[in-house]
Amino acid sequence: MIAARGWILSLFLLDATSIPSEGERVLKKPVSRLQPRQKPFTPFVKDNLANHGEWTTWFNVDHPGGDGDHERLDAIRLYFKDKVCERPIRIDARTTDWVPAQSTGQVVHASLQEGFWCLNKEQPAGKTCLNYAVRFLCPIGSLLHDSKRFWSPWSKWSACSAQCGKTGVQTRLRTCLAESHLDLHCNEATEEGRLCIGHSCSECNLTCSMGRVNAECDSCMCEDHVLHGMISLADGAPAAEATVYVQSETLKLLTESDSNGGFRIPGVCPDGKNILKIKKARYATATVPIPENTKKASIIHVRLKRADKPYIVKNPVDKVRRIGQSVILCCKAAGNPAPAQYLWYHNGTLLDSSVYKYNSKLVLRNLNIDHAGEYFCKASNDAGSVKSQAAKLSVIASDEASCNPRPESYFIRLPHDCFQNATNSFYYDVGKCPANPCTGKIDQGLQCKDRAIYCCGVSKMEIREILCSGYTLPTKVAAECGCSVCTEIKMTVRGRATAADNGEPIRFGHIYIGNNRISMTGYKGTFSVHIPADTERLVLTFVDRLQKFVNTTKVLPFNKKGGAVFHEIKLLRKKAPVTLESSETNTIPLGDMEGDDPIAELEIPPNTFYRQNGELYTGKVKASVTFLDPRNISIATAAQSDLNYINEEGDMLPLHTYGMFSVDFTDETATESLNAGKVRVHLDSAQVKIPEHLQQMKLWSLNPETGLWEEEGDFKPDQSTRRKREERIFLVGNMEIRERRLFNLDVPESRRCYVKVRAYRSERFLPSEQVEGAVISLINMEPASGYSSNPRAWGRFDSAVTGPNGACLPAFCDEQRPDAYSAYILASLGGEELEAVPSSPRLNPHAVGVPQPYLNKLNYRRTDHMDPRIKKTVFSITVARPSPSIAGESNGPIYASENLRECEQALYSAAHFRFYRVERDRYDYNTVPFNENDPMSWTEDYQAWWPNPMEYRACYIKVKINGPQEVNIRSRNMGGTHPYTVGKLYGIRDVRTIRDMEQPNLSTVCLEFKCSGMLYDQDRVDRTLVRIIPQGKCYRESVNSMLQEYLVNHLPLAVNNESGEYTMLAPLDPLGHNYGIYTVTDQNPSIAKEIALGRCFDGTSDGTSRVMKSNIGIALTFNCVEREVVQQSLFQSLQNSPRQRERTGIRRQQRDICIGQAKMRRVTPRRSSPRVQCTPTD
């Protein structure tokens, strides 16, 4: 056994000249098959010591981010302790895909004292280190070893793999009998091999139904038969230089197609059994059987399809199981050809397929703690590979609670007249239970996705009474958390599609996912798309039916916890077509920045255009080539897709663009779309300001189904004579314009970081006021020559959606020069731009969220830093990669690319950039707490404001105030007719009226109230009792006559004895603008409220407006008398203050208000309703 172990490391190859007898020289490999003629990775050991030791398991403690991959021995000992001996005698390394280190062609280092390492800077330009794993050879007896107890007997030897008379390999297998394959006892070889010789060449068992056997005894020959073939591309154009193979034991090359796509093969038999394989670069291999016939000639036609890299259509999902249970993880990929291989990884290390017997599904039985971790699959076809999203498998003990029963702190803001002396604040802790996955009832049989998904949630609530000024406020707090079925959610993206140049809406445009049309834009360019379940990457293509705009593919981030996210979609207007002569050489410039040369130009040789059926087109051509110039930052938001590609390892990586262009060729009448064969792109190297990018520049095309860019070709020095520009250096790339019409001049960029950003409801920047669903966008700016801090062009546009812990956005950064890359960052919520923290007149690190001196290094500047007339919604930074040696830079807001998880999980106290929403005076209070940005926070309760988590109904009433001042208006919503809720509070809404700009004595407000309807149990309805209460000295002037008539006809009727307010039992029907009531139902509460509020502002039942129309669609009118003492209300003061008032300040202000009220009472004898409780101590 020990001698056999030494063989794999000392030689790692088979000697074809020496054939050992059975029992001699046995080859062993722990997990995967041995590849003949591979040399061992032994650059640091000169003699053969493997016969005197035993191997550890494979270790992988680092990943190739940052400056490289470091598998350090001290780190391995830290994590795995006694699993490595004190003095290893040898080291072996391979990639996680089982490629020996010496076969990768990379520069690597190893030491028995330090371990193994690979540095990115030592690799060829554009390449980074692969992900390596290492193991160590230890002295005999220093590792656990008990083969007889923990291993099954060896299987029988397999058949010899060699052909007749040649040398091959036989293998046999065994399995580890330990409870877990991760057990130390399972580190020995699972497979061993030996050399063998194939069968005697004198034997040929092949028989032919037609013709005779050839000399190699692998196929039949028919000398009197000739096969003629024609190969074309997907658009009908001839496929030149395609290779034709016949399928036997191995593929045998027969011929190659000529310039017209034709080929001729004599001697092949038309017996119906011969199979041809036809290959061409960037096209999927075609498999064609030769049809059976008895004639002397046959003809076949083959049409090739473009080879598409695989892309994931089903990702494995997170699961929670208990020890001893089983689980299945599933992965599915599509592509052309369909993926033929699936590999599964656990915590970054490849799982042995011979042990786990997986394909696209991975089954794990008898789970234990070692099985916990992250799993992902890697799917491959002839065109490439792709990795799925990682799924987290949690394994807990059989008697362990899967949810922490103790709720976390969650603070809600109380009304303006409810200051809490005990906490010296307006906030109250109601607790929450994070909706983490937990174990519930497991399905019978293994399912890719559990039928019922379980989450932690509130299992017990308690009622608390909060003392306020003159009244008590009931609230329900989370008392205990437990595991239950997750709240069902729906995910939506909404937005507006407009022109990038002037904001013209894209009216009635089509929206596609892949080839399926799923929605349309409206008259104003608005759209709403429901996101299918399990979607990881949402790729939408917007198509203008009038063809005024370029077809635009966008990858839109969305909130996976449910709810809606609003996106502004910008489309480029198509360039006006120019007329070309198909028989001549034509050039089209790419880039038309005033005062600057084009970035590149297209050269179209003569006789290049083809019709859709493949015929050569002659005549005039209308050509429209629209170029997105990165030197123009105003159109950066119109960038297609998210500028990512899949590398050879299957990882998604970013691109740095130097411009993208859309191509549209038609015939002279513009009725038929044309394709183009060989087209050249001449790139002006003077426009590439980063020298190393010249060697990495490539041509890319966009796959509209995946939203990913795929390589079309390289650039090479242009050897031709350039007219009038002989002094300039050009690069030339070749491409074909066929089914894809969008192209890119891009460079893979490895210098990456992540920027942490959070959004808030106000400039108080409290953790409880963080906003989910805000879209944060980052525009990466390319440095000018010499890494100047004054950028010359943008290189990338990225967006992310804030979750409960903010968002992390990718950005280019440079380790050597902090000022090499800069970025502009902006945010929006529901189409409304959020405001950034100011940088002038004084930069406040506490407000920005980043401490000094790191903030100065990042050069934070809001766009109005020098000119206050500019909008305050964008800030710029220099993306300075954090230095590991500086303590103040290790805690955000910039994180190195390998620390993405650290960025995503950063505590609130860690440094981050901030945006906030500038809102008018508005306050929402729910007795049963609910975060509208997180539908999974919904709790089953009769007093829930939203009784149905799948259907949210928002109701607003429009109220007009006649009076010189804006006033606050409150709706107090209580149970009205349901026996379980009658007299109980649902919630409170406070909002301030909006002054009419043309009528100074008029202001209006749209006030939310709780809709009437079924409660959560869907058993019976409740007519909500709604009280509309204006602040101050107001009296009711009128009620909408149609609303009053409806309420009278739908009893019971609420009593209205108070002239200073209005009470009603809310209508069950969605009445509309004629009644002054606005009702909208949607699958997302924020959408429902936004649409209803827009209709209320507009005073219509189907329109929308952001400007209040004061005299249209009114339900109630109040007259409010002007106060003599001009004094801000406490509510106004707190809303307008960026910091919480000190308790002493509040008491002082209460005293001032009481004095003012006393004066008003002396002047006006009418009864008033003061909002501040005045006591003798005041």
PDB file of N, CA and C in Angstrom, residues 655-699:
ATOM      1  N   LEU A 655     -16.156  43.522 -17.605  1.00  0.00           N
ATOM      2  CA  LEU A 655     -15.484  44.091 -18.767  1.00  0.00           C
ATOM      3  C   LEU A 655     -15.394  45.603 -18.610  1.00  0.00           C
ATOM      4  N   HIS A 656     -14.386  46.157 -19.225  1.00  0.00           N
ATOM      5  CA  HIS A 656     -14.201  47.608 -19.297  1.00  0.00           C
ATOM      6  C   HIS A 656     -14.414  48.003 -20.750  1.00  0.00           C
ATOM      7  N   THR A 657     -15.439  48.807 -21.008  1.00  0.00           N
ATOM      8  CA  THR A 657     -15.806  49.088 -22.397  1.00  0.00           C
ATOM      9  C   THR A 657     -15.050  50.285 -22.959  1.00  0.00           C
ATOM     10  N   TYR A 658     -14.761  50.199 -24.247  1.00  0.00           N
ATOM     11  CA  TYR A 658     -14.253  51.320 -25.026  1.00  0.00           C
ATOM     12  C   TYR A 658     -15.251  51.702 -26.114  1.00  0.00           C
ATOM     13  N   GLY A 659     -16.501  51.299 -25.896  1.00  0.00           N
ATOM     14  CA  GLY A 659     -17.556  51.660 -26.828  1.00  0.00           C
ATOM     15  C   GLY A 659     -18.302  50.444 -27.333  1.00  0.00           C
ATOM     16  N   MET A 660     -19.598  50.594 -27.508  1.00  0.00           N
ATOM     17  CA  MET A 660     -20.406  49.517 -28.082  1.00  0.00           C
ATOM     18  C   MET A 660     -21.238  50.088 -29.220  1.00  0.00           C
ATOM     19  N   PHE A 661     -21.500  49.248 -30.208  1.00  0.00           N
ATOM     20  CA  PHE A 661     -22.214  49.745 -31.383  1.00  0.00           C
ATOM     21  C   PHE A 661     -23.247  48.743 -31.850  1.00  0.00           C
ATOM     22  N   SER A 662     -24.363  49.289 -32.311  1.00  0.00           N
ATOM     23  CA  SER A 662     -25.462  48.504 -32.864  1.00  0.00           C
ATOM     24  C   SER A 662     -25.467  48.678 -34.379  1.00  0.00           C
ATOM     25  N   VAL A 663     -25.650  47.573 -35.086  1.00  0.00           N
ATOM     26  CA  VAL A 663     -25.548  47.578 -36.551  1.00  0.00           C
ATOM     27  C   VAL A 663     -26.883  47.161 -37.154  1.00  0.00           C
ATOM     28  N   ASP A 664     -27.339  47.926 -38.127  1.00  0.00           N
ATOM     29  CA  ASP A 664     -28.598  47.616 -38.809  1.00  0.00           C
ATOM     30  C   ASP A 664     -28.400  47.847 -40.307  1.00  0.00           C
ATOM     31  N   PHE A 665     -28.357  46.736 -41.088  1.00  0.00           N
ATOM     32  CA  PHE A 665     -28.210  46.800 -42.540  1.00  0.00           C
ATOM     33  C   PHE A 665     -29.508  46.332 -43.188  1.00  0.00           C
ATOM     34  N   THR A 666     -30.017  47.098 -44.159  1.00  0.00           N
ATOM     35  CA  THR A 666     -31.210  46.686 -44.902  1.00  0.00           C
ATOM     36  C   THR A 666     -30.974  46.940 -46.387  1.00  0.00           C
ATOM     37  N   ASP A 667     -31.885  46.396 -47.204  1.00  0.00           N
ATOM     38  CA  ASP A 667     -31.809  46.679 -48.632  1.00  0.00           C
ATOM     39  C   ASP A 667     -32.262  48.119 -48.887  1.00  0.00           C
ATOM     40  N   GLU A 668     -32.245  48.509 -50.131  1.00  0.00           N
ATOM     41  CA  GLU A 668     -32.502  49.909 -50.469  1.00  0.00           C
ATOM     42  C   GLU A 668     -33.900  50.349 -50.068  1.00  0.00           C
ATOM     43  N   THR A 669     -34.859  49.400 -50.051  1.00  0.00           N
ATOM     44  CA  THR A 669     -36.241  49.754 -49.703  1.00  0.00           C
ATOM     45  C   THR A 669     -36.501  49.613 -48.203  1.00  0.00           C
ATOM     46  N   ALA A 670     -35.489  49.206 -47.452  1.00  0.00           N
ATOM     47  CA  ALA A 670     -35.592  49.045 -45.997  1.00  0.00           C
ATOM     48  C   ALA A 670     -36.634  48.013 -45.609  1.00  0.00           C
ATOM     49  N   THR A 671     -36.827  46.987 -46.459  1.00  0.00           N
ATOM     50  CA  THR A 671     -37.814  45.946 -46.158  1.00  0.00           C
ATOM     51  C   THR A 671     -37.173  44.628 -45.747  1.00  0.00           C
ATOM     52  N   GLU A 672     -35.910  44.417 -46.114  1.00  0.00           N
ATOM     53  CA  GLU A 672     -35.241  43.146 -45.787  1.00  0.00           C
ATOM     54  C   GLU A 672     -33.945  43.432 -45.031  1.00  0.00           C
ATOM     55  N   SER A 673     -33.784  42.744 -43.931  1.00  0.00           N
ATOM     56  CA  SER A 673     -32.556  42.878 -43.152  1.00  0.00           C
ATOM     57  C   SER A 673     -31.447  42.084 -43.813  1.00  0.00           C
ATOM     58  N   LEU A 674     -30.247  42.639 -43.856  1.00  0.00           N
ATOM     59  CA  LEU A 674     -29.111  42.005 -44.511  1.00  0.00           C
ATOM     60  C   LEU A 674     -28.051  41.619 -43.486  1.00  0.00           C
ATOM     61  N   ASN A 675     -27.314  40.571 -43.802  1.00  0.00           N
ATOM     62  CA  ASN A 675     -26.159  40.162 -43.007  1.00  0.00           C
ATOM     63  C   ASN A 675     -24.884  40.585 -43.727  1.00  0.00           C
ATOM     64  N   ALA A 676     -23.798  40.574 -42.986  1.00  0.00           N
ATOM     65  CA  ALA A 676     -22.505  40.934 -43.579  1.00  0.00           C
ATOM     66  C   ALA A 676     -21.468  39.902 -43.177  1.00  0.00           C
ATOM     67  N   GLY A 677     -20.629  39.522 -44.129  1.00  0.00           N
ATOM     68  CA  GLY A 677     -19.589  38.531 -43.866  1.00  0.00           C
ATOM     69  C   GLY A 677     -18.415  39.134 -43.118  1.00  0.00           C
ATOM     70  N   LYS A 678     -17.247  39.098 -43.712  1.00  0.00           N
ATOM     71  CA  LYS A 678     -16.045  39.592 -43.048  1.00  0.00           C
ATOM     72  C   LYS A 678     -16.062  41.119 -42.973  1.00  0.00           C
ATOM     73  N   VAL A 679     -16.159  41.633 -41.763  1.00  0.00           N
ATOM     74  CA  VAL A 679     -16.115  43.073 -41.514  1.00  0.00           C
ATOM     75  C   VAL A 679     -14.939  43.348 -40.598  1.00  0.00           C
ATOM     76  N   ARG A 680     -14.193  44.419 -40.887  1.00  0.00           N
ATOM     77  CA  ARG A 680     -13.031  44.760 -40.069  1.00  0.00           C
ATOM     78  C   ARG A 680     -13.353  45.963 -39.177  1.00  0.00           C
ATOM     79  N   VAL A 681     -12.806  45.926 -37.986  1.00  0.00           N
ATOM     80  CA  VAL A 681     -12.918  47.042 -37.049  1.00  0.00           C
ATOM     81  C   VAL A 681     -11.509  47.569 -36.817  1.00  0.00           C
ATOM     82  N   HIS A 682     -11.263  48.829 -37.168  1.00  0.00           N
ATOM     83  CA  HIS A 682      -9.953  49.454 -36.977  1.00  0.00           C
ATOM     84  C   HIS A 682     -10.026  50.352 -35.738  1.00  0.00           C
ATOM     85  N   LEU A 683      -9.292  49.995 -34.703  1.00  0.00           N
ATOM     86  CA  LEU A 683      -9.315  50.714 -33.428  1.00  0.00           C
ATOM     87  C   LEU A 683      -8.114  51.647 -33.355  1.00  0.00           C
ATOM     88  N   ASP A 684      -8.362  52.911 -33.064  1.00  0.00           N
ATOM     89  CA  ASP A 684      -7.304  53.902 -32.908  1.00  0.00           C
ATOM     90  C   ASP A 684      -6.652  53.705 -31.537  1.00  0.00           C
ATOM     91  N   SER A 685      -5.421  53.233 -31.522  1.00  0.00           N
ATOM     92  CA  SER A 685      -4.756  52.933 -30.251  1.00  0.00           C
ATOM     93  C   SER A 685      -4.554  54.171 -29.392  1.00  0.00           C
ATOM     94  N   ALA A 686      -4.562  55.356 -30.005  1.00  0.00           N
ATOM     95  CA  ALA A 686      -4.393  56.583 -29.226  1.00  0.00           C
ATOM     96  C   ALA A 686      -5.575  56.826 -28.295  1.00  0.00           C
ATOM     97  N   GLN A 687      -6.725  56.159 -28.575  1.00  0.00           N
ATOM     98  CA  GLN A 687      -7.907  56.336 -27.730  1.00  0.00           C
ATOM     99  C   GLN A 687      -7.886  55.411 -26.515  1.00  0.00           C
ATOM    100  N   VAL A 688      -6.936  54.509 -26.458  1.00  0.00           N
ATOM    101  CA  VAL A 688      -6.809  53.585 -25.326  1.00  0.00           C
ATOM    102  C   VAL A 688      -5.735  54.139 -24.410  1.00  0.00           C
ATOM    103  N   LYS A 689      -6.147  54.714 -23.297  1.00  0.00           N
ATOM    104  CA  LYS A 689      -5.221  55.453 -22.442  1.00  0.00           C
ATOM    105  C   LYS A 689      -4.500  54.562 -21.426  1.00  0.00           C
ATOM    106  N   ILE A 690      -4.950  53.329 -21.251  1.00  0.00           N
ATOM    107  CA  ILE A 690      -4.282  52.412 -20.330  1.00  0.00           C
ATOM    108  C   ILE A 690      -3.456  51.455 -21.180  1.00  0.00           C
ATOM    109  N   PRO A 691      -2.120  51.555 -21.151  1.00  0.00           N
ATOM    110  CA  PRO A 691      -1.282  50.801 -22.098  1.00  0.00           C
ATOM    111  C   PRO A 691      -1.536  49.300 -22.094  1.00  0.00           C
ATOM    112  N   GLU A 692      -1.721  48.703 -20.895  1.00  0.00           N
ATOM    113  CA  GLU A 692      -1.883  47.245 -20.866  1.00  0.00           C
ATOM    114  C   GLU A 692      -3.192  46.785 -21.494  1.00  0.00           C
ATOM    115  N   HIS A 693      -4.131  47.712 -21.699  1.00  0.00           N
ATOM    116  CA  HIS A 693      -5.390  47.334 -22.322  1.00  0.00           C
ATOM    117  C   HIS A 693      -5.236  47.055 -23.813  1.00  0.00           C
ATOM    118  N   LEU A 694      -4.197  47.595 -24.440  1.00  0.00           N
ATOM    119  CA  LEU A 694      -4.008  47.363 -25.875  1.00  0.00           C
ATOM    120  C   LEU A 694      -3.782  45.891 -26.179  1.00  0.00           C
ATOM    121  N   GLN A 695      -3.072  45.193 -25.286  1.00  0.00           N
ATOM    122  CA  GLN A 695      -2.814  43.775 -25.520  1.00  0.00           C
ATOM    123  C   GLN A 695      -4.028  42.906 -25.179  1.00  0.00           C
ATOM    124  N   GLN A 696      -4.973  43.445 -24.411  1.00  0.00           N
ATOM    125  CA  GLN A 696      -6.103  42.636 -23.972  1.00  0.00           C
ATOM    126  C   GLN A 696      -7.398  42.955 -24.702  1.00  0.00           C
ATOM    127  N   MET A 697      -7.368  43.936 -25.604  1.00  0.00           N
ATOM    128  CA  MET A 697      -8.590  44.372 -26.278  1.00  0.00           C
ATOM    129  C   MET A 697      -9.165  43.255 -27.147  1.00  0.00           C
ATOM    130  N   LYS A 698     -10.504  43.077 -27.045  1.00  0.00           N
ATOM    131  CA  LYS A 698     -11.183  42.061 -27.846  1.00  0.00           C
ATOM    132  C   LYS A 698     -12.492  42.632 -28.393  1.00  0.00           C
ATOM    133  N   LEU A 699     -13.016  41.945 -29.388  1.00  0.00           N
ATOM    134  CA  LEU A 699     -14.341  42.223 -29.912  1.00  0.00           C
ATOM    135  C   LEU A 699     -15.332  41.265 -29.259  1.00  0.00           C
TER     136      LEU A 699
END
